[in-house]
């Protein structure tokens, strides 16, 4: 297992993170998974034995049950130096202040998460989603308070746009608050939208990148194929709708390329898709989830898979996103003065 620095921090995390959305099975999360304590304990031990040192959860996963199970599994103590990441922002009750990124909600949510997980500190506390109604000054001050109180060690965001991140970083610098060390984003071969702004801003500003649903909800696992119904037992069979598929033909072209490369290497399509992500310059870690030991073992093996330049080129070509404005104008007129961050989007297009 390889370990990488998380953004500008001194914290090193494994290139594979364990996700826990499958813990609990309450409410909307049931279609993802419904693992209990004994099953979760076995899978946590499996990941830790493989060298994973970060486990990611959220208060909204199964309405807090995922955090509770994680707390039971870890037994109020950290195994093998494991780090815990969780998130807050979404509704955890019916009250007017039971959601959002206000000082009121974030501090209450953090304290509730600490109690559920039976721990004194959260290693990485993340804003789960943008809140356009709470002033960012208030949000960043609340996160700073949690770090000062020793309840949180590092802070990050998830599902922000590029301008949201830059505004938050500007406030942190101006007001001398804790800055984001990471962002958690959706990024896959099927959905490379993050290359427009989110990956360049990470390279430019020194922000780590954690990738959620790196197999596109299982669509890139190799189980789903062109002109075939979703296999029983998968998220799609249960009605899961993330990520949205805008070009189905493109999706199946990507899957077929993944399968071809996988078969030639004697590995799974899922491993190839994960290895492509781990090999991206801006990516720090990919968050893997699952319901079975076999799924986790297969995904964990991706940490050791190194794709050739030819294989990466084939995957890049079949999944390359279009250059939207203002980027097509920059590509046409500014290619003589591009930065390292710019090249995250432009490099494959310039090769063409």
mmCIF file of C-alpha atoms in Angstrom, residues 189 192 257 261 265 272 275-276 278-281 305-318 347-348 351:
data_model
loop_
_atom_site.group_PDB
_atom_site.id
_atom_site.type_symbol
_atom_site.label_atom_id
_atom_site.label_comp_id
_atom_site.label_asym_id
_atom_site.label_seq_id
_atom_site.Cartn_x
_atom_site.Cartn_y
_atom_site.Cartn_z
ATOM 1 C CA UNK A 189 -13.589 7.352 -16.272
ATOM 2 C CA UNK A 192 -14.459 13.322 -15.774
ATOM 3 C CA UNK A 257 -12.133 -0.991 -23.060
ATOM 4 C CA UNK A 261 -7.415 -4.353 -20.686
ATOM 5 C CA UNK A 265 -3.729 -8.379 -17.540
ATOM 6 C CA UNK A 272 -8.268 -1.277 -13.947
ATOM 7 C CA UNK A 275 -5.778 1.949 -10.962
ATOM 8 C CA UNK A 276 -6.460 4.616 -13.614
ATOM 9 C CA UNK A 278 -4.904 6.182 -8.418
ATOM 10 C CA UNK A 279 -2.456 7.036 -11.180
ATOM 11 C CA UNK A 280 -3.956 10.489 -11.782
ATOM 12 C CA UNK A 281 -1.674 13.286 -10.575
ATOM 13 C CA UNK A 305 -1.808 -2.471 -10.213
ATOM 14 C CA UNK A 306 0.289 -0.168 -12.409
ATOM 15 C CA UNK A 307 -1.103 0.541 -15.861
ATOM 16 C CA UNK A 308 1.188 1.047 -18.826
ATOM 17 C CA UNK A 309 1.233 4.325 -20.723
ATOM 18 C CA UNK A 310 -0.423 2.555 -23.645
ATOM 19 C CA UNK A 311 -3.236 1.268 -21.413
ATOM 20 C CA UNK A 312 -3.729 4.669 -19.826
ATOM 21 C CA UNK A 313 -3.795 6.240 -23.279
ATOM 22 C CA UNK A 314 -6.542 3.889 -24.451
ATOM 23 C CA UNK A 315 -8.645 4.710 -21.395
ATOM 24 C CA UNK A 316 -8.001 8.437 -21.776
ATOM 25 C CA UNK A 317 -9.051 8.383 -25.422
ATOM 26 C CA UNK A 318 -12.296 6.463 -24.948
ATOM 27 C CA UNK A 347 -2.623 17.795 -21.727
ATOM 28 C CA UNK A 348 -4.517 15.016 -23.568
ATOM 29 C CA UNK A 351 -1.365 15.643 -27.586
#
